[in-house]
CSV table of C-alpha atoms in Angstrom, one decimal:
chain,number,residue,atom,x,y,z
A,1106,UNK,CA,161.6,136.4,61.8
A,1107,UNK,CA,164.9,134.7,62.6
A,1108,UNK,CA,165.7,131.2,61.3
A,1109,UNK,CA,168.4,129.3,63.2
A,1110,UNK,CA,169.6,126.0,61.8
A,1111,UNK,CA,169.7,122.9,64.0
A,1112,UNK,CA,173.2,121.6,63.7
A,1113,UNK,CA,175.6,121.8,60.7
A,1114,UNK,CA,173.0,122.3,58.0
A,1115,UNK,CA,172.3,125.0,55.4
A,1116,UNK,CA,169.3,127.2,55.0
A,1117,UNK,CA,167.9,127.4,51.5
A,1118,UNK,CA,166.3,130.6,50.2
A,1119,UNK,CA,165.1,130.2,46.7
A,1120,UNK,CA,167.9,128.3,45.0
A,1121,UNK,CA,170.6,129.6,47.3
A,1122,UNK,CA,172.1,127.8,50.3
A,1123,UNK,CA,173.5,129.8,53.2
A,1124,UNK,CA,175.6,129.1,56.3
A,1125,UNK,CA,174.7,130.8,59.6
A,1126,UNK,CA,171.3,132.3,60.3
A,1127,UNK,CA,168.7,134.0,58.2
A,1128,UNK,CA,166.6,137.0,59.3
A,1129,UNK,CA,163.5,138.0,57.3
A,1130,UNK,CA,162.7,141.8,57.6
A,1131,UNK,CA,159.3,142.9,56.4
A,1132,UNK,CA,159.5,146.0,54.2
A,1133,UNK,CA,156.9,148.2,52.5
A,1134,UNK,CA,157.9,146.8,49.1
A,1135,UNK,CA,158.8,143.2,50.1
A,1136,UNK,CA,161.1,141.3,52.4
A,1137,UNK,CA,164.8,141.7,53.1
A,1138,UNK,CA,166.7,138.5,53.6
A,1139,UNK,CA,169.7,139.0,55.9
A,1140,UNK,CA,172.3,136.3,56.3
A,1141,UNK,CA,174.4,136.4,59.5
A,1142,UNK,CA,177.5,134.3,59.6
A,1143,UNK,CA,181.2,134.2,60.5
A,1144,UNK,CA,183.5,136.4,58.4
A,1145,UNK,CA,185.5,133.4,57.2
A,1146,UNK,CA,182.5,131.5,56.0
A,1147,UNK,CA,181.2,134.7,54.3
A,1148,UNK,CA,184.5,135.0,52.4
A,1149,UNK,CA,184.2,131.4,51.1
A,1150,UNK,CA,181.2,132.6,49.3
A,1151,UNK,CA,182.9,135.8,48.1
A,1152,UNK,CA,186.3,134.8,46.8
A,1153,UNK,CA,185.2,132.5,43.9
A,1154,UNK,CA,182.6,135.2,42.8
A,1155,UNK,CA,185.3,138.0,42.8
A,1156,UNK,CA,188.2,136.1,41.3
A,1157,UNK,CA,188.5,133.0,39.1
A,1158,UNK,CA,189.2,130.0,41.2
A,1159,UNK,CA,191.9,128.8,38.8
A,1160,UNK,CA,193.9,132.0,39.0
A,1161,UNK,CA,197.4,131.8,40.8
A,1162,UNK,CA,197.2,131.1,44.5
A,1163,UNK,CA,199.1,134.3,45.4
A,1164,UNK,CA,196.6,136.5,43.5
A,1165,UNK,CA,193.7,134.6,45.2
A,1166,UNK,CA,195.4,135.2,48.6
A,1167,UNK,CA,195.7,138.9,47.8
A,1168,UNK,CA,192.0,139.0,46.9
A,1169,UNK,CA,191.0,137.1,50.1
A,1170,UNK,CA,192.9,139.6,52.3
A,1171,UNK,CA,191.5,142.6,50.4
A,1172,UNK,CA,188.0,141.2,50.6
A,1173,UNK,CA,188.3,140.6,54.3
A,1174,UNK,CA,189.6,144.1,55.0
A,1175,UNK,CA,186.9,145.7,52.8
A,1176,UNK,CA,184.1,143.7,54.5
A,1177,UNK,CA,185.2,144.5,58.0
A,1178,UNK,CA,185.9,148.1,57.3
A,1179,UNK,CA,182.4,148.6,55.8
A,1180,UNK,CA,180.8,146.7,58.6
A,1181,UNK,CA,182.5,148.9,61.2
A,1182,UNK,CA,181.2,151.9,59.4
A,1183,UNK,CA,177.6,150.6,59.3
A,1184,UNK,CA,177.2,149.8,63.0
A,1185,UNK,CA,173.6,150.0,64.0
A,1186,UNK,CA,172.3,149.3,60.5
A,1187,UNK,CA,170.1,146.3,59.8
A,1188,UNK,CA,172.9,144.7,57.8
A,1189,UNK,CA,176.6,145.3,57.1
A,1190,UNK,CA,176.9,144.6,53.4
A,1191,UNK,CA,174.8,143.8,50.3
A,1192,UNK,CA,175.6,140.7,48.2
A,1193,UNK,CA,176.2,142.6,44.9
A,1194,UNK,CA,178.8,144.8,43.3
A,1195,UNK,CA,177.8,147.8,45.4
A,1196,UNK,CA,179.9,146.1,48.1
A,1197,UNK,CA,181.3,142.7,46.9
A,1198,UNK,CA,179.6,139.7,45.3
A,1199,UNK,CA,178.6,137.0,47.7
A,1200,UNK,CA,177.1,133.7,46.5
A,1201,UNK,CA,176.5,131.7,49.7
A,1202,UNK,CA,177.3,128.0,49.8
A,1203,UNK,CA,176.5,127.7,46.1
A,1204,UNK,CA,179.6,129.7,45.2
A,1205,UNK,CA,182.0,127.8,47.4
A,1206,UNK,CA,184.8,125.6,45.9
A,1207,UNK,CA,187.5,123.6,47.5
A,1208,UNK,CA,190.5,125.7,46.1
A,1209,UNK,CA,189.2,129.1,47.1
A,1210,UNK,CA,188.0,127.8,50.5
A,1211,UNK,CA,191.5,126.6,51.2
A,1212,UNK,CA,192.9,130.0,50.3
A,1213,UNK,CA,190.4,131.6,52.8
A,1214,UNK,CA,191.5,129.2,55.5
A,1215,UNK,CA,195.1,129.8,54.7
A,1216,UNK,CA,194.7,133.6,55.1
A,1217,UNK,CA,192.4,133.4,58.1
A,1218,UNK,CA,192.2,136.6,60.1
A,1219,UNK,CA,194.6,138.5,57.8
A,1220,UNK,CA,193.6,142.1,56.9
A,1221,UNK,CA,195.3,145.2,55.6
A,1222,UNK,CA,195.9,147.9,58.1
A,1223,UNK,CA,197.0,151.6,57.9
A,1224,UNK,CA,197.6,153.9,60.8
A,1225,UNK,CA,196.1,151.4,63.2
A,1226,UNK,CA,192.9,151.1,61.2
A,1227,UNK,CA,191.5,148.4,59.0
A,1228,UNK,CA,192.0,149.6,55.4
A,1229,UNK,CA,188.9,149.7,53.2
A,1230,UNK,CA,190.7,147.7,50.5
A,1231,UNK,CA,188.8,148.5,47.4
A,1232,UNK,CA,189.4,146.5,44.3
A,1233,UNK,CA,188.1,146.4,40.7
A,1234,UNK,CA,188.4,144.3,37.6
A,1235,UNK,CA,191.0,146.2,35.5
A,1236,UNK,CA,192.6,149.6,36.0
A,1237,UNK,CA,193.5,150.4,32.4
A,1238,UNK,CA,197.0,151.3,33.3
A,1239,UNK,CA,196.7,153.4,36.4
A,1240,UNK,CA,194.6,152.9,39.6
A,1241,UNK,CA,192.5,155.8,40.8
A,1242,UNK,CA,192.9,158.1,43.8
A,1243,UNK,CA,190.0,157.4,46.2
A,1244,UNK,CA,189.4,161.1,46.7
A,1245,UNK,CA,188.3,161.3,43.0
A,1246,UNK,CA,185.6,158.8,43.5
A,1247,UNK,CA,184.6,159.0,47.2
A,1248,UNK,CA,185.4,161.5,49.9
A,1249,UNK,CA,188.6,161.2,52.0
A,1250,UNK,CA,192.3,161.0,51.6
A,1251,UNK,CA,193.9,157.6,52.3
A,1252,UNK,CA,197.6,157.3,51.1
A,1253,UNK,CA,197.5,153.6,50.3
A,1254,UNK,CA,194.5,154.4,48.0
A,1255,UNK,CA,196.0,157.4,46.1
A,1256,UNK,CA,196.6,155.4,42.9
A,1257,UNK,CA,199.6,153.8,41.3
A,1258,UNK,CA,200.8,153.3,37.7
A,1259,UNK,CA,200.1,149.7,36.7
A,1260,UNK,CA,201.8,148.0,33.8
A,1261,UNK,CA,200.4,144.6,34.6
A,1262,UNK,CA,196.9,144.5,33.0
A,1263,UNK,CA,197.5,145.6,29.4
A,1264,UNK,CA,196.8,142.1,28.0
A,1265,UNK,CA,193.4,141.8,29.8
A,1266,UNK,CA,190.3,141.5,27.6
A,1267,UNK,CA,188.8,144.2,29.9
A,1268,UNK,CA,191.7,146.6,29.3
A,1269,UNK,CA,190.0,148.5,26.3
A,1270,UNK,CA,186.4,148.8,25.3
A,1271,UNK,CA,184.2,151.0,23.1
A,1272,UNK,CA,180.5,152.1,22.7
A,1273,UNK,CA,178.9,153.3,19.5
A,1274,UNK,CA,176.6,156.3,20.2
A,1275,UNK,CA,174.1,157.4,17.5
A,1276,UNK,CA,173.4,161.1,17.7
A,1277,UNK,CA,169.6,160.7,17.4
A,1278,UNK,CA,169.5,157.9,19.9
A,1279,UNK,CA,171.7,159.8,22.3
A,1280,UNK,CA,169.4,162.9,22.1
A,1281,UNK,CA,166.4,160.7,22.8
A,1282,UNK,CA,168.0,159.2,25.9
A,1283,UNK,CA,169.0,162.7,27.1
A,1284,UNK,CA,165.4,163.9,26.7
A,1285,UNK,CA,164.0,160.9,28.4
A,1286,UNK,CA,166.3,161.6,31.3
A,1287,UNK,CA,164.9,165.2,31.5
A,1288,UNK,CA,167.9,167.1,30.1
A,1289,UNK,CA,166.2,168.7,27.1
A,1290,UNK,CA,169.0,168.4,24.5
A,1291,UNK,CA,167.8,167.8,20.9
A,1292,UNK,CA,170.5,168.2,18.3
A,1293,UNK,CA,174.0,167.2,19.6
A,1294,UNK,CA,176.9,168.9,17.9
A,1295,UNK,CA,179.8,167.8,20.0
A,1296,UNK,CA,180.9,166.2,23.2
A,1297,UNK,CA,183.9,167.8,25.0
A,1298,UNK,CA,185.8,166.0,27.7
A,1299,UNK,CA,187.1,168.1,30.6
A,1300,UNK,CA,190.5,167.9,32.4
A,1301,UNK,CA,191.8,164.5,33.3
A,1302,UNK,CA,193.1,163.6,36.7
A,1303,UNK,CA,196.5,161.9,37.4
A,1304,UNK,CA,195.1,158.5,36.5
A,1305,UNK,CA,193.8,159.7,33.1
A,1306,UNK,CA,190.1,159.6,34.2
A,1307,UNK,CA,187.7,162.4,33.7
A,1308,UNK,CA,184.9,163.7,36.0
A,1309,UNK,CA,182.9,165.9,33.8
A,1310,UNK,CA,182.1,166.3,30.1
A,1311,UNK,CA,180.2,169.0,28.1
A,1312,UNK,CA,177.5,168.2,25.6
A,1313,UNK,CA,177.2,170.9,23.1
A,1314,UNK,CA,173.9,171.4,21.1
A,1315,UNK,CA,173.6,172.9,17.5
A,1316,UNK,CA,172.5,176.2,19.1
A,1317,UNK,CA,175.7,176.2,21.2
A,1318,UNK,CA,174.0,175.4,24.5
A,1319,UNK,CA,176.2,173.4,26.8
A,1320,UNK,CA,175.1,170.7,29.2
A,1321,UNK,CA,177.6,169.6,31.8
A,1322,UNK,CA,177.4,166.0,33.0
A,1323,UNK,CA,179.4,163.8,35.3
A,1324,UNK,CA,180.5,160.4,34.0
A,1325,UNK,CA,178.0,159.0,36.5
A,1326,UNK,CA,175.2,161.1,35.0
A,1327,UNK,CA,176.2,159.9,31.5
A,1328,UNK,CA,176.3,156.3,32.6
A,1329,UNK,CA,172.7,156.7,34.0
A,1330,UNK,CA,171.5,158.3,30.7
A,1331,UNK,CA,173.1,155.5,28.5
A,1332,UNK,CA,172.2,152.7,30.9
A,1333,UNK,CA,174.4,151.5,33.7
A,1334,UNK,CA,177.2,149.3,32.5
A,1335,UNK,CA,177.7,151.0,29.1
A,1336,UNK,CA,180.7,153.0,30.3
A,1337,UNK,CA,183.1,150.6,31.9
A,1338,UNK,CA,185.3,153.3,33.5
A,1339,UNK,CA,185.9,157.0,33.6
A,1340,UNK,CA,189.1,156.8,31.5
A,1341,UNK,CA,187.2,157.6,28.3
A,1342,UNK,CA,187.9,159.2,24.9
A,1343,UNK,CA,185.4,160.3,22.3
A,1344,UNK,CA,185.7,160.3,18.5
A,1345,UNK,CA,183.1,162.2,16.4
A,1346,UNK,CA,181.7,160.3,13.5
A,1347,UNK,CA,179.3,161.1,10.7
A,1348,UNK,CA,176.2,159.7,12.4
A,1349,UNK,CA,177.2,160.2,16.0
A,1350,UNK,CA,180.1,159.4,18.4
A,1351,UNK,CA,182.3,156.5,19.4
A,1352,UNK,CA,183.3,156.4,23.0
A,1353,UNK,CA,186.2,154.2,23.8
A,1354,UNK,CA,188.0,153.8,27.1
A,1355,UNK,CA,190.4,151.8,29.2
A,1356,UNK,CA,189.8,149.7,32.3
A,1357,UNK,CA,186.8,148.2,34.0
A,1358,UNK,CA,185.4,149.5,37.3
A,1359,UNK,CA,185.9,152.5,39.6
A,1360,UNK,CA,189.7,152.0,39.5
A,1361,UNK,CA,190.4,152.3,43.3
A,1362,UNK,CA,192.7,149.8,45.0
A,1363,UNK,CA,193.7,146.5,43.6
A,1364,UNK,CA,193.5,145.8,39.9
A,1365,UNK,CA,192.4,142.1,39.7
A,1366,UNK,CA,193.7,141.5,36.3
A,1367,UNK,CA,197.0,143.1,37.3
A,1368,UNK,CA,197.1,140.8,40.4
A,1369,UNK,CA,196.6,137.9,38.0
A,1370,UNK,CA,199.5,139.0,35.9
A,1371,UNK,CA,201.7,139.5,38.9
A,1372,UNK,CA,200.8,136.1,40.2
A,1373,UNK,CA,201.6,134.5,36.9
A,1374,UNK,CA,205.0,136.2,37.0
A,1375,UNK,CA,205.8,134.6,40.4
A,1376,UNK,CA,205.2,137.6,42.7
A,1377,UNK,CA,203.9,136.7,46.1
A,1378,UNK,CA,200.9,138.0,48.0
A,1379,UNK,CA,202.9,140.5,50.0
A,1380,UNK,CA,204.4,142.0,46.8
A,1381,UNK,CA,201.0,142.2,45.1
A,1382,UNK,CA,199.4,144.0,48.1
A,1383,UNK,CA,202.4,146.3,48.6
A,1384,UNK,CA,202.1,147.3,45.0
A,1385,UNK,CA,198.4,148.2,45.0
A,1386,UNK,CA,198.1,149.4,48.6
A,1387,UNK,CA,201.5,151.1,49.3
A,1388,UNK,CA,202.1,151.9,52.9
A,1389,UNK,CA,199.6,149.4,54.3
A,1390,UNK,CA,200.6,146.2,56.1
A,1391,UNK,CA,199.2,142.8,56.6
A,1392,UNK,CA,197.9,142.5,60.2
A,1393,UNK,CA,195.8,140.2,62.4
A,1394,UNK,CA,192.2,141.2,62.5
A,1395,UNK,CA,191.6,140.6,66.2
A,1396,UNK,CA,194.7,142.5,67.2
A,1397,UNK,CA,193.8,145.5,65.2
A,1398,UNK,CA,190.2,145.5,66.6
A,1399,UNK,CA,191.5,145.1,70.2
A,1400,UNK,CA,193.6,148.3,69.9
A,1401,UNK,CA,190.5,150.3,68.9
């Protein structure tokens, strides 16, 4: 079922207002609600959800351009699908009309049609909350080698409240969580972190039992065992304590692309949008969306 508004009005779904049209798709487990609208209207519902509306204008411009590039790149890769993006952190957070505010909408209008391009293609301009000192190479998180997303050393986000975090892990509770997840580990003797990549992040860790059996897990596996969101990044360190372990780490998010807290800091120091984007996506350039698509 497709719902088309009559004139310049909004469609309300639950408590959310949306521009454009709404399509309801019947599924075995419920209904998918798909909002179809212009990319610029979409970004007006994204920007204030992804970055604080009171942050410096140049940081907000960088986020708007990165978000537009990311959205278009993902949409091009999902041609033929029922929808291009989800409205959550698996892509980028979209809040519809409810999220819009005058300042971020003005930033979107001021950057209209601007995207990041590399080698004639729209760059999938990933971003995250805080890199913890070094952004991540995209090849360490997803497949592919993209030079503007190979990671850079960032000295801009150290003052962020998301720069450092820690998690207390009781040995008995950890064993219980492992067993509930089907790993069959009872008495935990140690947790050994494996080799770090250039950004300081790890991919695997070894959990050693009292009888010296070793269970190898990825950071993603461990996050699933502990509950998603417990580990804020893969730049982790572990300290053994009398009743368990303390995991502490740096950064918040996957680490690829622009560090939002770093962009904030650069904006506060007077750096412009071009400088911010050049720093986090080296080798890319700001381009006009329509011109890039016309060349394809």
